[in-house]
Coordinates of C-alpha atoms in Angstrom, one line a residue:
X181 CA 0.0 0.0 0.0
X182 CA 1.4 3.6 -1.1
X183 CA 1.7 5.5 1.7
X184 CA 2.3 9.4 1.3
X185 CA 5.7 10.5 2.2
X186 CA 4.6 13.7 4.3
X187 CA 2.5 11.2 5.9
X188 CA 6.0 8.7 6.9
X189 CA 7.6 12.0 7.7
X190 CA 5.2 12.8 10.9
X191 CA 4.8 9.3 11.7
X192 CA 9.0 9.7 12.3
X193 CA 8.1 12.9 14.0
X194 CA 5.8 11.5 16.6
X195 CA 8.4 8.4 17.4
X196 CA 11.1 11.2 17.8
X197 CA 9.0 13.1 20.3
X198 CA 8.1 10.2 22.5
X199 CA 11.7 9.1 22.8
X200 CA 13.5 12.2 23.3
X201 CA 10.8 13.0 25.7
X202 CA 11.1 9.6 27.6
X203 CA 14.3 9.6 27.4
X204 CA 14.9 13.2 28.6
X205 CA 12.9 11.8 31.7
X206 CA 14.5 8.8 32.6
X207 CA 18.2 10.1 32.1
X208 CA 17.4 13.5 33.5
X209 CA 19.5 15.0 30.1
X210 CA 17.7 17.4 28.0
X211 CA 20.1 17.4 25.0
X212 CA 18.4 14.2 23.2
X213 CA 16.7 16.7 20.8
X214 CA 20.3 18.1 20.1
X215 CA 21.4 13.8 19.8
X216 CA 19.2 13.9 16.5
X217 CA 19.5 17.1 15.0
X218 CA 21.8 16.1 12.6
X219 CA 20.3 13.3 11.4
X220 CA 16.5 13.2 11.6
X221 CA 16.3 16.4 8.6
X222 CA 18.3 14.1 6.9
X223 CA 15.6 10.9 6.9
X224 CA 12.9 13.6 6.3
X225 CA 14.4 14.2 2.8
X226 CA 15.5 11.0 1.6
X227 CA 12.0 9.8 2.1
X228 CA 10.6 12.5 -0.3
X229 CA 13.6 11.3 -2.8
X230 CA 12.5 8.1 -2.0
X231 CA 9.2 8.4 -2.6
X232 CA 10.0 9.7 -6.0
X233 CA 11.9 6.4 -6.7
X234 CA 15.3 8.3 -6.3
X235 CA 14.2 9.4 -10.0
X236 CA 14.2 13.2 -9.3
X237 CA 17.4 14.8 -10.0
X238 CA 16.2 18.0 -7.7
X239 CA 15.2 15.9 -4.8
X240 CA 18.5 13.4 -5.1
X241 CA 20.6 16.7 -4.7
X242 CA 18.5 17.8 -2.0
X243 CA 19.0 14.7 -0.3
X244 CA 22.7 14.4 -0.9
X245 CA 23.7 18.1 -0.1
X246 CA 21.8 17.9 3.9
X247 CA 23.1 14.3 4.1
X248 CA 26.5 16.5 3.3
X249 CA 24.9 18.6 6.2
X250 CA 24.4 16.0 8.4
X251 CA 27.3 14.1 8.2
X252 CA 30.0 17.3 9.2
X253 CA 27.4 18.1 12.0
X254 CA 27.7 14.9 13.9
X255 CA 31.5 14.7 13.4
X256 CA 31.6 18.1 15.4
X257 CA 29.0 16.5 17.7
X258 CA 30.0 13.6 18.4
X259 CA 34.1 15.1 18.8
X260 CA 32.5 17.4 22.0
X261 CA 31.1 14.6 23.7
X262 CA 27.7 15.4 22.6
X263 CA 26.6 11.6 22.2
X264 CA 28.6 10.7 25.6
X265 CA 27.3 10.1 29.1
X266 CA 26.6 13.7 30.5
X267 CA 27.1 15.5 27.2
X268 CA 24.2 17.7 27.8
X269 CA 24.5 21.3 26.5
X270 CA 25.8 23.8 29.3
X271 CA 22.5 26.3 28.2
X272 CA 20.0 23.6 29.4
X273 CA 21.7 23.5 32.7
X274 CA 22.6 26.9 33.5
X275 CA 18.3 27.3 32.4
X276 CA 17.5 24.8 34.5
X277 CA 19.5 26.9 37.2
X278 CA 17.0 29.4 36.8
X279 CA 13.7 27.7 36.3
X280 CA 11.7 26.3 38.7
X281 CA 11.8 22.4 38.2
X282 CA 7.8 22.1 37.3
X283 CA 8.5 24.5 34.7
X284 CA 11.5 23.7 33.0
X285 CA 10.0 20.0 32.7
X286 CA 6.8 22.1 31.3
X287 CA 9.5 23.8 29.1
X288 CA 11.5 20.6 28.0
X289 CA 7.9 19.1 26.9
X290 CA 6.6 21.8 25.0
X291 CA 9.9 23.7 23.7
X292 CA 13.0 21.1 23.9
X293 CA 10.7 18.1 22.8
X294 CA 7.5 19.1 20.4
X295 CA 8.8 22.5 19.3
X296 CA 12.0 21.8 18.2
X297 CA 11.4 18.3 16.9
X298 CA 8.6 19.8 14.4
X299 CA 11.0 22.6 13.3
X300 CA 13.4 19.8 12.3
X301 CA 10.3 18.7 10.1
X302 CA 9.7 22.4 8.7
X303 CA 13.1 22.7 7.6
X304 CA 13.3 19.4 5.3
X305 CA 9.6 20.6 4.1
X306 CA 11.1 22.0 1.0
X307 CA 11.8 18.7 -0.6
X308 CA 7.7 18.2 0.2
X309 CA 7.1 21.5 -2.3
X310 CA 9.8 19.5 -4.9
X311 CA 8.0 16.5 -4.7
X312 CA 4.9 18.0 -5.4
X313 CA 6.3 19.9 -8.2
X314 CA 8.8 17.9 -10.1
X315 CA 10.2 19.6 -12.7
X316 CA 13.6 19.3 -14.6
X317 CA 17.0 20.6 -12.9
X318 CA 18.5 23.7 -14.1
X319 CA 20.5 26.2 -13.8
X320 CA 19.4 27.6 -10.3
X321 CA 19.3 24.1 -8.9
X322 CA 23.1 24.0 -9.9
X323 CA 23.9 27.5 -8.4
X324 CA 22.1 26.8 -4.9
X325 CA 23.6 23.8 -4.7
X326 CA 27.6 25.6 -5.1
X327 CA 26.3 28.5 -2.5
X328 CA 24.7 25.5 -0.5
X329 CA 28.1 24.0 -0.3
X330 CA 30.1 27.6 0.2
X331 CA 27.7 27.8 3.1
X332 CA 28.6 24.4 4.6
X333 CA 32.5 24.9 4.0
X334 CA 32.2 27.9 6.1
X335 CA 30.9 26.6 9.0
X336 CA 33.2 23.6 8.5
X337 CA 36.3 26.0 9.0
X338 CA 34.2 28.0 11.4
X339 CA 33.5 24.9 13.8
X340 CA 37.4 24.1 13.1
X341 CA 38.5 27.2 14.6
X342 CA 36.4 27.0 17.4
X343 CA 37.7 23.7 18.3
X344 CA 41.6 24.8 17.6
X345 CA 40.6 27.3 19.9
X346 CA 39.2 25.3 23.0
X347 CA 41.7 22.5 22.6
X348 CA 44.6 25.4 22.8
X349 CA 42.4 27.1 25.8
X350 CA 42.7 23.7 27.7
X351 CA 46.2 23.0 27.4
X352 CA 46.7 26.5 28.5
X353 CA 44.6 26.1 31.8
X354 CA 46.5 22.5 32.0
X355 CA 49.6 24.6 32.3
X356 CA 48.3 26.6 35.2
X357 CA 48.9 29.9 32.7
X358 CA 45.7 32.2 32.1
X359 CA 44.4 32.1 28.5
X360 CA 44.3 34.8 26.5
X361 CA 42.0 35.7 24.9
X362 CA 39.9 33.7 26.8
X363 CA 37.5 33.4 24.0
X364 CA 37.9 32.7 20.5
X365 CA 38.2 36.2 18.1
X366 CA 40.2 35.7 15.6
X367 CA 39.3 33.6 12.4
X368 CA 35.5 33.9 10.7
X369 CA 35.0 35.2 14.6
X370 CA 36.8 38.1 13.8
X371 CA 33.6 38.8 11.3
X372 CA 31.1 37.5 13.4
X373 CA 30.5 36.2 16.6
X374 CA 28.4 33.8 15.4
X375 CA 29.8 32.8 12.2
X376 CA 29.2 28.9 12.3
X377 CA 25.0 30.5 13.5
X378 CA 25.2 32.3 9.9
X379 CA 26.0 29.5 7.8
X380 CA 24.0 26.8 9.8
X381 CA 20.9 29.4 8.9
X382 CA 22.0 30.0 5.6
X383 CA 22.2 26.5 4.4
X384 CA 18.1 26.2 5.4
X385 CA 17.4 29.0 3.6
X386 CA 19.1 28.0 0.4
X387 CA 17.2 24.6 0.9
X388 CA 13.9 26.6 0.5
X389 CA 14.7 28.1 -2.3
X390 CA 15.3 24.6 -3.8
X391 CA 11.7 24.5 -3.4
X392 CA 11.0 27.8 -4.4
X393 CA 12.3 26.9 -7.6
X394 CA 10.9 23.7 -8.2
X395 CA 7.5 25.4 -7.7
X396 CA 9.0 28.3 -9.8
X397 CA 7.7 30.9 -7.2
X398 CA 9.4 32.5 -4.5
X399 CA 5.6 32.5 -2.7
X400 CA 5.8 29.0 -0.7
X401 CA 4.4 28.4 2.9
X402 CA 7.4 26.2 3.5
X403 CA 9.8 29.4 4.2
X404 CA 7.8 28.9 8.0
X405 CA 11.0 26.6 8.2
X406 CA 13.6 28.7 7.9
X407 CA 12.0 31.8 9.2
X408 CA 11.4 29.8 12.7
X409 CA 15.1 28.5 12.6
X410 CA 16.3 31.6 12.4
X411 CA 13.8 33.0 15.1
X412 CA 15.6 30.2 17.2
X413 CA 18.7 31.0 16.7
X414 CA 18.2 35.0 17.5
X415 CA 17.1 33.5 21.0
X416 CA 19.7 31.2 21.1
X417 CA 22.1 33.7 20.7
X418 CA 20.5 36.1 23.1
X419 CA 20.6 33.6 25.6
X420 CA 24.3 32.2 24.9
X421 CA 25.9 36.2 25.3
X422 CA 24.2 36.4 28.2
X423 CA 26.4 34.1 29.8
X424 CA 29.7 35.0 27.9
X425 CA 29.4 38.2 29.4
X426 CA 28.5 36.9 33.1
X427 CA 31.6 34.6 32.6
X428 CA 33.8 37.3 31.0
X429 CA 33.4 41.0 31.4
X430 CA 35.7 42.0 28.3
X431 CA 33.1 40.3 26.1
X432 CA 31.4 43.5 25.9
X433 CA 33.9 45.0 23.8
X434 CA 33.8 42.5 21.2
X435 CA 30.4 42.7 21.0
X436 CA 31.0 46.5 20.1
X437 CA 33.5 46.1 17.5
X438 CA 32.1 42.5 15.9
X439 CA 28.8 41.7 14.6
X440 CA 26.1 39.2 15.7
X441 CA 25.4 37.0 13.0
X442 CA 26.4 37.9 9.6
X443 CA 29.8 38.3 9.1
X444 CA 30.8 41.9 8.4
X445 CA 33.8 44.0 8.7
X446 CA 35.2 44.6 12.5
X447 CA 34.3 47.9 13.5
X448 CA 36.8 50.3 15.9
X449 CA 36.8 48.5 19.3
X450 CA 38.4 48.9 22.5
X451 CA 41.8 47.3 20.5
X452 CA 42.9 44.4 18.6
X453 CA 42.1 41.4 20.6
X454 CA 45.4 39.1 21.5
X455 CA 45.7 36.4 19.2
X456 CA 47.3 32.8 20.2
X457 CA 48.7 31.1 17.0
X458 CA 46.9 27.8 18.0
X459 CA 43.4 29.6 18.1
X460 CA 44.0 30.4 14.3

């Protein structure tokens, strides 16, 4: 019996609610949403390409370039001890710090568990819009998919420098000599203090234009995806600053000179930040 691939896709969604959920509950870990969100977009597209018999040269690309995705997101994952014992994220627990325990387990079911897991839905939804409208690959398919992978190399180096950075910052400490800077700001972070945020964003949005031109109009309900991913990452951000700068006062004047999100030139801050050759 032909079962509709939207259809398979919220069947997966409902399984991946009730497990992160139980198993947020039983291991007292909140980061189980985080555990699957490299892979679960992933499934969501390949069973649109699938459903088109892997025949669709759009939605094969589709599938390959957030498989791409996927894969260099739970290498730099899995190499922080995300997957391990205890890996939770340190923003769950510093929120927990500051919630009541009623509703932060009101705020894992309803945000963590159900919010984020149908995000992760939204954001594959474009290969839904090219499954419904399959039409040949062109040109713009072939142009998205060289700023799709532009996008992903970027946070690939941008994730790289970042972990240079930490694993130089931890041999420091190790030596009982005070890092500096004590957080990372040279690089892509030089541009941005949220470089890998602007290309993990930008990839989604490429995505829906995948869609967009598969329908062959930019006017498609599926940009919900996107547009809420990047709503969650403006909090995210928010709520990540807030404890760089309780943990280090000097953050403050990079946030002067460097901007949020989208990597721009540094402006005239309070001096050129000190730059260890290992953070490079």
């Amino acid at each position: 019996m032909h079962v509709e691939p939207f259809i398979v896709c919220l069947w997966i969604l409902a399984a991946a609610c009730l497990a992160t959920w139980v198993l947020s509950l039983i291991t007292n870990e909140h980061s189980w949403v985080d555990r699957i969100w490299s892979i679960v977009p992933v499934v969501y597209v390949w069973v649109f390409a699938g459903a088109a018999g892997l025949a669709d040269a759009r939605l094969d690309l589709m599938a390959i370039l957030v498989t791409l995705w996927g894969a260099r997101l739970t290498f730099n994952f899995a190499r922080k001890g995300g997957y391990a014992p205890g890996g939770e994220d340190y923003r769950w627990v510093v929120l927990r710090g500051r919630m009541g325990a009623g509703a932060f387990q009101v705020f894992n079911l309803f945000f963590i568990v159900i919010y984020q897991n149908i995000l992760l839905l939204l954001i594959a939804l474009p290969a839904w819009a090219a499954f419904q409208h399959r039409t040949p690959l062109n040109a713009l398919d072939v142009i998205l998919a060289a700023v799709f992978l532009f996008f992903l190399t970027g946070e690939t180096i941008a994730d790289q420098q970042q972990w240079n950075f930490h694993r130089w910052k931890k041999l420091e400490v190790a030596a009982g000599r005070e890092p500096s800077p004590r957080f990372l700001q040279s690089g892509l972070f030089r541009f941005s203090r949220h470089p890998n945020f602007f290309f993990e964003q930008a990839q989604w949005w490429v995505l829906f234009l995948f869609g967009c031109v598969a329908a062959g109009s930019l006017l498609q309900w599926t940009v919900i995806g996107p547009l809420l991913l990047t709503g969650l990452f403006i909090g995210s951000t928010v709520f990540t600053e807030s404890i760089s700068r309780s943990r280090y006062p000097e953050y403050a004047e990079y946030q002067a000179r460097t901007s949020p999100v989208i990597p721009w030139f540094p402006g005239r801050g309070a001096g050129a930040a000190r730059v260890s050759p290992e953070s490079r």
